[in-house]
Amino acid sequence: MLDSVVVSARRHTAALKQTMPGSYNWNMQQLDFLPKIMGNADPVHYAQMLPGIQTNSEYRSGINIDGCDNSHNAVTLSGVPVYNVGHLLGFFSIFNGPHFKSMNIRRAATNGAYPNRIGGTLDMVPFQNKADSVEGEFSVGLISSQGTMRLPLGKRTSATVSLRGSYINMLYGKWLKTDNTQVSYTFGDANVSVVHELGEHDGLLADFYCGIDNAKFDESHYQANVKATWGNTMGAIHWLHNDSEWNTHNTLYVSAYRNRFSLQMEEAQGRMPSKITDLGFSSASRWHQLSFGGNAVAHIIKPQTIQADNYYSDITSIPHTQKAIEASVYADWRQPLTASLAVNGGARLTLWHIDNNNFKSVDPSITLQYDNNQGLKMSAGWFMRHQYMFQTGFSDAGLPTEFWMSTDAKNSPQYCSGVSAGASIDLGRRMWRVSADVFYRRMYNQIEYSGSLLDCLNSSYDLNNYLLHGNGKNIGFNLMIQKCAGDITGWISYTYTRARRTFNEDGNNTTYPANHERPHELNTVVAWSPGSHWTIGATLVYASGTPFTAPVSASILNGNVIANYGKHNANRLGGYGRLDLSVNYKWKSRHIKEQGLNLSIYNATAHRNDLFYRIRTKKDGSFALRPITFMVDVLPSVSYYCKF
């Protein structure tokens, strides 16, 4: 007989966990341990700090995984796709961190359940358990304020409501200016999730999201005014069943994205709206070692429409609305080989129908996984995936000037074949983790937009005349050292990536770096809790500059600068570097769980990063090519937060 037993363990305070090499699970409730930039610890911002996921500069939104384009990824909210997930020109995402339980990231297809995307996946998972009491949190900062509240609505029902709004122009209006371009910007979004328990093993989850961005740009150089309004709306109902033998998740949803972009110049004005709406049903089930499911989606896509007047002639280019049907089924079988080794094999069958054209694909995948349950994990796999939607446009620099379009008779489905291998090991009583992986992908039927903004105002404008078709190749290596427990947590990661594209232009095949390629990236994230009241965080980024196409000559036509460009992506911006610092001071009171103040400094070293180049007209009539940097060198912010 024992008088007493004491069990002790080391608390893992790291927000980030690796389920397998290349797959990450992030606990959103532990984002408070990470630096808050301008009062926000944004999920997508920190996803860009992971190995294999590219660091973005200030005027670029989205994520690039393993050298793939942003449009190659599936970004979802509880499995429901959402489009263009950036706020504030890519500075924040549309995901309000406190509203969600976790963020799951997978960099490559490891099973048949993986969607029809040739890149990675990022899924935000809301709370699926019922709240027993009223709880919530809110924060008030200099740029935006946000609040989240969880409310019980009876014995079996509860709701989580989150709101966020910005007032940037009120306090930062006079600083929102870059190279004589005055910027006016606001954004806001709302999330509602309702959980209802049907029984011991069954539940219903209803999700709703709505967000909007409004931006205005006064371009003095081009004598132009640009206005853009864009946003997402999503609604879904989920039925979940979980027991010891059978799990299923069925979803009925609608997801819509709309973009209204307009341009007014001295002798021309134009509008370029686009939108996409998905109505779908998906089902995923697991029974012992077998997983299977499918989805059926109706896509209603309106590619970029050009409407212009007061130019040489009036232009009305109205492509027909694309209506496509996507149907997929999949099956996966996990077969244990030993106590530590297992193989997972699967296949995904897809039918895509549009305008009396049918496209079919069979995408297999196989993954070998090793886990000795003592800290060592290894995996290796091969996969193939088809993707039936494209995103393109004349610029991806923060504004939603890119639009979606479907596979059709003129644009074959893009597809990818890839291999990856990786390993991770826990050291020092699981206090440290070291992981590394390699990847290689070949991509086919890629497209790229070769036109410019002024081409859209051409009376003979035809979208297909500005699309280049070609192939791509991505190769890379990643290494990460992570501190998982203790007063100091975080990681340092290095990524090497080469992303090359080969397109046929004027009858010649030309190979050049992808627009987002950064060969070398170094990311460091550190969170330190020296006591019960203080949390100090820092992030350090250094990355190679992205490619750009330099002009070789320029002229003025009707008051507008017309440039002739040299070899595509033959030049590269200078290296990108940034240090962000954050300090939290928190305290508790009788009726409040926690409250505190956050002070953050964005780009604390005032490093001037070249974001892109533009042509500037001098007073003597000559031209100069000059780099454009962020609006301000250093961006400090203070915010107050409260949890109850």
XYZ file of C-alpha atoms in Angstrom:
644
model
C 0.000 0.000 0.000
C 1.137 3.540 -0.793
C 0.475 6.514 1.461
C 0.687 8.973 -1.444
C 1.728 9.218 -5.082
C 3.109 12.370 -6.734
C 2.967 12.581 -10.517
C 4.922 15.430 -12.118
C 5.211 16.438 -15.745
C 6.599 19.305 -17.756
C 3.912 21.641 -19.074
C 4.231 22.205 -22.808
C 3.336 25.870 -23.240
C 4.162 26.047 -26.954
C 1.179 27.030 -29.079
C 2.504 25.056 -32.054
C 2.469 21.270 -32.339
C 3.609 19.075 -35.220
C 1.413 16.042 -35.771
C 3.799 14.781 -38.491
C 6.559 16.519 -40.476
C 4.834 19.116 -42.684
C 1.585 19.104 -40.631
C 0.949 21.623 -37.860
C -1.742 22.181 -35.247
C -1.973 25.554 -33.560
C -3.918 26.180 -30.353
C -5.484 29.620 -30.853
C -5.955 30.093 -27.099
C -2.177 30.178 -26.695
C -1.619 32.990 -29.178
C -1.311 35.272 -26.139
C 2.168 33.833 -25.618
C 3.232 35.172 -29.028
C 4.048 38.782 -29.936
C 1.016 40.948 -30.663
C 1.605 43.257 -33.590
C -0.590 46.356 -33.332
C -2.586 44.531 -30.669
C -3.231 41.451 -32.850
C -1.619 38.021 -32.839
C -2.899 37.134 -36.295
C -3.074 33.392 -37.180
C -2.062 33.733 -40.843
C 0.741 36.159 -39.969
C 2.305 33.481 -37.758
C 1.596 30.739 -40.267
C 3.963 32.625 -42.593
C 6.709 32.166 -39.987
C 6.636 28.367 -40.329
C 9.138 26.405 -42.429
C 7.989 25.834 -45.989
C 5.550 28.766 -45.857
C 6.817 31.950 -47.422
C 7.289 35.235 -45.590
C 5.195 37.965 -47.208
C 5.972 41.666 -47.351
C 3.479 44.348 -46.326
C 1.613 44.753 -49.613
C 1.182 41.069 -50.439
C -1.603 38.911 -49.048
C -2.154 35.160 -48.877
C 0.319 32.364 -48.224
C 2.752 30.465 -50.454
C 3.399 26.867 -49.373
C 6.318 24.828 -50.718
C 6.806 27.284 -53.591
C 3.182 27.149 -54.762
C 1.061 30.185 -55.631
C -1.434 31.513 -53.108
C -4.313 30.329 -55.319
C -3.016 26.745 -55.095
C -4.004 26.545 -51.417
C -7.338 25.638 -49.853
C -8.091 28.122 -47.054
C -11.166 26.992 -45.157
C -13.299 27.807 -42.136
C -14.308 24.486 -40.571
C -13.775 22.863 -43.966
C -15.743 25.498 -45.927
C -13.694 27.404 -48.541
C -13.247 31.175 -48.239
C -11.511 33.385 -50.805
C -9.066 36.275 -50.409
C -8.557 36.089 -46.640
C -6.509 39.277 -46.229
C -7.346 42.516 -44.404
C -5.320 45.744 -44.496
C -3.511 44.899 -47.779
C -2.501 41.524 -46.347
C -1.381 42.897 -42.957
C -4.079 40.919 -41.098
C -6.265 37.990 -42.043
C -10.053 37.787 -41.816
C -9.693 35.263 -38.973
C -10.331 36.698 -35.512
C -8.087 34.435 -33.388
C -10.157 34.272 -30.144
C -13.178 32.983 -32.081
C -11.405 29.752 -33.052
C -10.098 26.775 -31.133
C -7.269 25.773 -33.477
C -5.639 26.227 -36.858
C -4.577 23.158 -38.842
C -2.000 23.368 -41.637
C -0.937 20.659 -44.059
C 1.681 21.418 -46.665
C 1.042 18.485 -49.010
C -1.613 15.916 -49.921
C -1.176 12.919 -47.631
C -4.525 11.203 -48.241
C -7.573 11.110 -50.486
C -9.500 13.522 -48.236
C -7.146 16.316 -49.316
C -9.159 18.762 -51.491
C -8.640 19.514 -55.180
C -5.719 21.877 -54.643
C -2.104 21.417 -55.705
C -0.753 23.521 -52.815
C -1.378 23.297 -49.067
C -4.386 23.617 -46.776
C -5.134 25.963 -43.864
C -8.271 25.217 -41.836
C -9.624 27.344 -38.984
C -11.607 25.228 -36.495
C -14.184 26.967 -34.235
C -15.170 25.708 -30.786
C -17.298 22.573 -31.030
C -18.037 22.166 -27.312
C -20.905 23.883 -25.490
C -20.146 26.821 -23.197
C -21.430 26.333 -19.635
C -21.131 29.978 -18.576
C -20.728 33.440 -20.053
C -17.121 34.154 -20.973
C -15.318 36.297 -23.476
C -12.617 38.823 -24.217
C -12.170 42.096 -26.011
C -9.312 44.398 -26.996
C -9.123 48.063 -27.951
C -6.199 49.315 -30.014
C -5.129 52.265 -32.141
C -6.018 50.548 -35.436
C -8.926 48.273 -34.591
C -11.035 46.850 -31.777
C -12.385 43.343 -31.470
C -14.480 41.305 -29.094
C -15.512 37.666 -28.626
C -18.228 36.311 -26.321
C -19.381 32.749 -25.610
C -22.969 32.523 -24.363
C -24.986 29.527 -23.118
C -28.441 29.528 -24.753
C -29.952 26.673 -22.781
C -28.985 23.263 -21.523
C -27.810 22.043 -24.933
C -27.017 25.168 -26.928
C -24.404 27.901 -26.841
C -23.161 30.593 -29.218
C -19.833 32.275 -29.891
C -20.011 35.773 -31.379
C -17.023 37.836 -32.562
C -16.930 41.355 -33.996
C -14.034 43.434 -35.261
C -13.833 46.891 -36.785
C -11.113 49.355 -37.772
C -10.713 53.117 -37.533
C -7.318 53.469 -39.161
C -8.036 56.750 -40.924
C -8.956 58.529 -37.682
C -5.508 58.184 -36.104
C -3.142 57.202 -38.912
C -4.747 59.057 -41.830
C -1.939 61.543 -42.453
C 0.699 58.770 -42.376
C -1.153 56.530 -44.870
C 0.827 57.887 -47.780
C 3.520 56.343 -49.927
C 5.279 57.965 -52.876
C 2.569 60.649 -53.204
C -0.190 58.032 -53.073
C -2.748 58.865 -50.392
C -4.487 55.828 -48.908
C -7.864 55.628 -47.165
C -8.829 52.260 -45.720
C -11.309 50.551 -43.371
C -12.300 46.936 -42.683
C -14.655 44.962 -40.487
C -15.891 41.415 -39.974
C -18.241 39.290 -37.868
C -18.291 35.614 -36.853
C -21.157 33.653 -35.302
C -20.921 29.972 -34.313
C -23.791 28.101 -32.646
C -23.328 24.654 -31.054
C -26.287 22.403 -30.237
C -25.943 18.992 -28.573
C -28.343 16.450 -30.070
C -27.173 13.634 -27.825
C -24.152 12.012 -26.271
C -22.452 11.415 -29.627
C -24.176 13.888 -31.972
C -24.118 17.638 -32.405
C -24.999 20.454 -34.767
C -22.721 23.381 -35.533
C -23.847 26.470 -37.451
C -21.199 28.890 -38.740
C -21.570 32.354 -40.238
C -18.957 34.859 -41.392
C -19.231 38.246 -43.086
C -16.413 40.693 -43.815
C -15.830 43.774 -45.920
C -12.863 45.972 -46.935
C -13.006 49.474 -48.398
C -9.932 51.127 -49.883
C -9.284 54.354 -51.804
C -6.002 55.362 -53.442
C -5.215 58.778 -54.919
C -2.370 58.251 -57.406
C -0.919 61.693 -58.132
C 1.749 60.352 -60.534
C -0.829 58.708 -62.769
C -3.573 61.263 -62.073
C -5.755 58.367 -61.042
C -8.186 57.491 -58.269
C -8.627 53.831 -57.398
C -11.525 52.497 -55.338
C -11.952 48.907 -54.234
C -14.545 47.133 -52.099
C -14.346 43.413 -51.462
C -15.408 40.812 -48.935
C -16.545 37.293 -48.066
C -19.851 35.901 -46.851
C -20.088 32.311 -45.605
C -22.794 30.218 -43.955
C -22.697 26.521 -43.051
C -24.515 23.859 -41.042
C -22.516 20.852 -39.765
C -23.721 17.573 -38.327
C -21.049 15.765 -36.304
C -21.200 12.223 -34.920
C -18.378 10.755 -32.840
C -18.177 7.459 -30.992
C -15.553 4.795 -30.445
C -16.123 3.118 -33.827
C -17.784 5.605 -36.180
C -17.071 9.278 -36.861
C -18.775 11.410 -39.485
C -18.855 15.110 -40.380
C -21.478 16.331 -42.874
C -21.665 19.944 -44.043
C -24.098 21.989 -46.122
C -22.721 25.407 -47.015
C -22.692 28.522 -49.179
C -19.603 30.711 -49.594
C -19.397 33.886 -51.689
C -16.702 36.422 -52.522
C -17.337 39.697 -54.347
C -14.889 42.300 -55.611
C -15.775 45.746 -56.956
C -12.737 47.536 -58.391
C -12.904 50.888 -60.185
C -10.348 53.245 -61.726
C -10.766 56.872 -62.711
C -8.047 58.626 -64.720
C -7.820 61.950 -66.549
C -9.292 60.624 -69.804
C -10.597 57.215 -68.826
C -12.606 55.495 -66.184
C -13.333 51.839 -65.765
C -14.870 49.209 -63.528
C -13.632 45.650 -63.167
C -15.987 43.632 -60.936
C -15.677 39.898 -60.302
C -17.245 37.365 -57.938
C -17.486 33.688 -57.071
C -20.182 31.748 -55.193
C -20.023 28.122 -53.992
C -23.031 26.050 -52.930
C -21.887 22.690 -51.659
C -22.284 19.572 -49.556
C -19.402 17.567 -48.121
C -19.193 14.391 -46.075
C -16.251 12.761 -44.293
C -16.472 9.504 -42.310
C -14.095 7.164 -40.522
C -14.716 3.542 -39.516
C -11.760 1.842 -37.861
C -8.896 2.080 -40.415
C -11.089 3.146 -43.341
C -11.841 6.786 -44.138
C -14.118 7.809 -46.980
C -16.322 10.646 -48.152
C -16.989 13.102 -50.937
C -18.352 16.464 -51.901
C -20.578 18.084 -54.506
C -20.227 21.800 -55.246
C -21.917 24.182 -57.664
C -19.508 26.985 -58.603
C -20.953 30.221 -60.006
C -18.016 32.294 -61.212
C -17.981 35.689 -62.851
C -14.440 36.429 -64.057
C -13.203 39.974 -64.354
C -15.642 42.120 -66.343
C -14.325 45.254 -68.053
C -16.585 48.300 -68.310
C -14.846 51.512 -69.440
C -15.758 54.782 -71.128
C -14.424 58.261 -72.006
C -11.418 56.639 -73.690
C -10.900 56.157 -77.417
C -14.162 54.234 -77.339
C -16.618 52.814 -74.850
C -15.811 49.267 -73.723
C -18.161 46.674 -72.364
C -16.516 43.280 -72.071
C -18.974 40.940 -70.411
C -17.812 37.323 -70.367
C -20.528 34.836 -69.647
C -20.955 33.679 -66.069
C -19.236 30.319 -65.603
C -21.385 27.640 -63.992
C -19.439 24.531 -63.040
C -20.287 21.374 -61.114
C -17.595 19.629 -59.066
C -18.161 16.120 -57.670
C -15.518 14.102 -55.817
C -15.351 10.868 -53.848
C -12.374 9.484 -51.942
C -11.264 6.558 -49.812
C -8.243 6.020 -47.538
C -6.968 2.930 -45.801
C -4.455 3.042 -42.972
C -2.569 -0.218 -42.553
C -0.274 -0.691 -39.522
C 2.838 -2.678 -40.470
C 4.459 -2.749 -37.035
C 3.779 -1.097 -33.694
C 5.538 2.049 -34.971
C 5.214 1.862 -38.759
C 2.083 2.364 -40.871
C 1.213 3.035 -44.497
C -1.684 5.184 -45.654
C -2.950 4.768 -49.212
C -5.805 6.612 -50.830
C -7.368 7.852 -54.034
C -9.627 10.743 -55.019
C -11.926 10.638 -58.073
C -13.259 13.920 -59.455
C -15.661 14.973 -62.207
C -15.773 18.637 -63.289
C -18.552 19.709 -65.649
C -18.791 23.094 -67.396
C -20.417 24.173 -70.676
C -20.977 20.602 -71.919
C -17.321 19.780 -71.193
C -16.399 17.041 -68.732
C -12.999 16.763 -67.050
C -12.089 13.687 -65.019
C -9.183 12.825 -62.760
C -7.983 10.031 -60.486
C -5.501 11.295 -57.892
C -3.662 8.656 -55.828
C -1.526 9.240 -52.743
C 0.604 7.036 -50.515
C 2.368 7.930 -47.276
C 4.680 5.888 -45.055
C 4.705 7.053 -41.421
C 6.911 6.051 -38.492
C 6.242 7.046 -34.861
C 8.008 5.244 -32.028
C 5.957 7.124 -29.377
C 9.218 8.280 -27.815
C 9.652 11.485 -29.793
C 10.859 10.268 -33.194
C 8.560 10.736 -36.200
C 9.337 10.189 -39.872
C 7.260 10.266 -43.026
C 7.678 9.974 -46.780
C 5.039 10.196 -49.464
C 4.049 10.713 -53.075
C 0.859 12.309 -54.342
C -0.920 13.649 -57.408
C -3.593 16.343 -57.434
C -5.712 18.204 -60.000
C -7.068 21.722 -59.557
C -9.907 23.063 -61.675
C -9.944 26.743 -60.713
C -7.406 29.454 -61.526
C -6.726 32.824 -59.973
C -5.030 35.475 -62.070
C -4.861 39.230 -62.658
C -2.466 42.071 -63.377
C -1.255 42.467 -59.776
C -1.280 40.692 -56.414
C 0.175 43.637 -54.463
C -2.346 43.705 -51.629
C -5.361 44.830 -53.664
C -7.924 42.261 -54.873
C -7.125 42.872 -58.537
C -6.867 39.137 -59.112
C -9.972 37.138 -59.980
C -11.074 33.505 -60.215
C -11.922 31.569 -63.368
C -12.803 27.954 -64.130
C -11.210 25.273 -66.231
C -12.869 25.318 -69.648
C -12.291 24.289 -73.269
C -9.383 26.780 -73.598
C -7.780 26.252 -70.181
C -7.016 22.673 -69.165
C -7.012 21.685 -65.466
C -3.740 22.266 -63.679
C -2.224 19.290 -61.914
C 0.775 18.448 -59.782
C 2.898 15.437 -58.896
C 5.017 15.704 -55.769
C 7.185 13.851 -53.284
C 8.197 14.812 -49.758
C 10.111 13.294 -46.861
C 10.729 14.544 -43.346
C 11.613 13.685 -39.769
C 11.293 15.220 -36.314
C 12.740 14.240 -32.951
C 12.060 15.413 -29.392
C 15.073 16.054 -27.188
C 15.759 17.023 -23.578
C 12.662 15.409 -22.020
C 10.576 16.770 -24.918
C 11.639 20.326 -24.173
C 13.201 20.678 -27.641
C 12.132 19.493 -31.073
C 14.245 19.388 -34.237
C 12.558 18.773 -37.594
C 13.648 18.766 -41.223
C 12.032 17.896 -44.557
C 12.557 18.088 -48.306
C 10.020 18.447 -51.145
C 9.841 18.374 -54.931
C 6.848 19.244 -57.124
C 6.184 19.332 -60.850
C 3.183 21.410 -61.901
C 1.472 21.445 -65.268
C -1.036 23.657 -67.127
C -0.172 26.789 -65.170
C -1.416 30.166 -66.382
C -0.177 33.712 -65.872
C -1.645 37.075 -66.778
C 0.653 39.056 -69.101
C -1.345 42.288 -69.348
C -1.360 45.477 -67.312
C -3.945 47.841 -65.899
C -4.075 49.931 -69.066
C -4.590 46.833 -71.229
C -7.946 46.399 -69.497
C -9.029 49.731 -71.012
C -8.338 48.552 -74.558
C -11.435 48.290 -76.740
C -10.222 44.957 -78.145
C -9.658 43.457 -74.702
C -10.052 39.675 -74.558
C -8.936 37.880 -71.396
C -7.643 34.792 -73.196
C -5.275 36.954 -75.281
C -3.403 37.886 -72.090
C -3.069 34.399 -70.580
C 0.241 32.558 -70.851
C 0.269 28.770 -70.460
C 3.146 26.720 -69.093
C 4.530 24.457 -66.373
C 6.318 24.831 -63.063
C 8.807 23.169 -60.735
C 9.300 23.641 -56.969
C 12.126 22.205 -54.891
C 13.152 22.979 -51.339
C 14.511 22.081 -47.920
C 13.290 23.103 -44.423
C 14.852 22.977 -40.978
C 13.284 24.022 -37.657
C 14.500 24.004 -34.045
C 11.653 24.518 -31.566
C 11.645 25.190 -27.809
C 8.423 23.523 -26.608
C 8.349 24.128 -22.848
C 9.596 26.457 -20.161
C 9.491 30.187 -19.566
C 10.940 30.753 -23.053
C 9.243 29.096 -26.035
C 9.435 29.603 -29.787
C 11.390 28.443 -32.781
C 13.935 29.294 -35.415
C 13.466 27.986 -38.948
C 15.328 28.106 -42.234
C 13.762 27.477 -45.633
C 15.407 27.084 -49.023
C 12.991 27.192 -51.978
C 13.291 27.396 -55.728
C 10.046 27.991 -57.634
C 10.485 28.193 -61.394
C 7.901 28.687 -64.131
C 8.244 27.983 -67.859
C 5.781 29.787 -70.136
C 5.400 29.993 -73.881
C 5.481 33.608 -75.020
C 5.711 34.622 -78.676
C 6.460 31.026 -79.618
C 9.419 30.686 -77.217
C 9.625 28.826 -73.914
C 11.044 31.046 -71.192
C 11.942 29.911 -67.664
C 12.028 32.422 -64.817
C 11.448 32.605 -61.049
C 7.878 32.715 -59.783
C 6.714 36.145 -58.592
C 6.810 35.066 -54.937
C 10.087 33.101 -54.938
C 12.368 33.774 -51.962
C 15.342 31.352 -52.169
C 16.414 31.861 -48.535
C 14.235 32.559 -45.496
C 15.104 32.722 -41.810
C 12.330 33.137 -39.225
C 12.616 33.398 -35.451
C 9.713 33.543 -32.975
C 10.384 33.932 -29.227
C 7.942 34.298 -26.309
C 9.268 34.837 -22.778
C 7.194 34.817 -19.575
C 9.559 36.066 -16.828
C 6.769 36.214 -14.249
C 3.045 36.075 -13.697
C 2.511 39.621 -14.985
C 4.844 39.968 -17.968
C 5.042 38.374 -21.410
C 7.721 39.554 -23.822
C 7.792 38.466 -27.448
C 9.853 39.049 -30.568
C 9.854 37.939 -34.187
C 12.794 38.311 -36.555
C 12.507 37.795 -40.298
C 15.165 37.798 -42.976
C 14.384 36.649 -46.515
C 15.710 37.033 -50.024
C 13.997 39.646 -52.161
C 11.305 38.625 -54.626
C 11.791 38.921 -58.411
C 10.466 41.832 -60.465
C 10.463 42.961 -64.083
C 12.347 46.202 -64.709
C 11.339 48.666 -67.465
C 13.843 49.492 -70.209
C 12.080 52.596 -71.556
C 9.096 54.835 -70.818
C 6.997 57.525 -72.458
C 3.965 59.708 -71.667
C 0.656 59.206 -73.476
C -2.355 61.373 -72.555
C -0.734 62.237 -69.241
C -0.083 58.578 -68.365
C 3.284 56.832 -68.128
C 3.626 53.975 -70.642
C 6.561 51.629 -70.000
C 8.290 48.946 -72.059
C 9.596 46.161 -69.867
C 12.628 43.903 -70.173
C 12.997 40.207 -69.446
C 10.329 38.912 -67.078
C 11.460 38.621 -63.423
C 15.087 39.094 -64.403
C 15.702 41.429 -61.453
C 15.320 40.898 -57.727
C 14.465 43.209 -54.842
C 16.873 43.653 -51.965
C 16.703 41.310 -48.990
C 13.731 41.678 -46.653
C 14.418 42.071 -42.919
C 12.190 42.994 -39.973
C 12.272 42.832 -36.165
C 8.973 43.084 -34.265
C 8.773 43.498 -30.479
C 5.840 43.083 -28.101
C 5.389 43.485 -24.328
C 2.278 42.499 -22.342
C 1.595 43.482 -18.757
C -1.387 41.640 -17.276
C -3.188 41.546 -13.944
C -6.274 40.014 -12.384
C -9.138 41.506 -10.416
C -12.050 40.170 -8.426
C -14.567 39.941 -11.264
C -12.230 39.777 -14.288
C -10.106 36.758 -15.153
C -7.378 38.778 -16.812
C -6.750 42.221 -18.223
C -3.658 43.877 -19.549
C -1.850 46.351 -21.749
C 0.109 45.511 -24.882
C 2.851 47.633 -26.397
C 4.166 46.522 -29.780
C 6.657 47.932 -32.268
C 6.505 46.818 -35.876
C 9.895 46.983 -37.646
C 11.722 48.120 -34.518
C 15.034 48.575 -36.379
C 13.393 50.861 -39.008
C 14.807 48.712 -41.810
C 13.603 50.108 -45.156
C 12.504 47.100 -47.180
C 12.027 47.443 -50.923
C 8.508 46.205 -51.659
C 8.372 46.939 -55.390
C 9.677 49.421 -57.960
C 7.772 52.058 -59.855
C 8.536 54.664 -62.521
C 8.598 58.230 -61.290
C 8.457 61.323 -63.490
C 10.916 64.073 -62.566
C 10.282 67.799 -62.923
C 12.523 68.000 -65.995
C 10.392 65.381 -67.785
C 12.856 62.493 -67.362
C 12.025 59.167 -65.737
C 13.533 57.331 -62.790
C 12.994 53.824 -61.415
C 12.746 54.002 -57.653
C 11.920 51.483 -54.897
C 8.753 51.789 -52.838
C 8.883 51.001 -49.114
C 6.193 50.691 -46.455
C 4.286 53.841 -45.486
C 6.119 54.289 -42.170
C 9.536 53.045 -41.045
C 8.475 52.156 -37.494
C 4.883 51.449 -36.470
C 4.265 51.491 -32.691
C 0.919 50.552 -31.179
C -0.685 50.192 -27.764
C -3.840 48.268 -26.864
C -5.875 47.198 -23.846
C -7.428 43.738 -23.513
C -9.735 42.095 -21.027
C -10.885 38.493 -20.443
C -13.910 37.701 -18.312
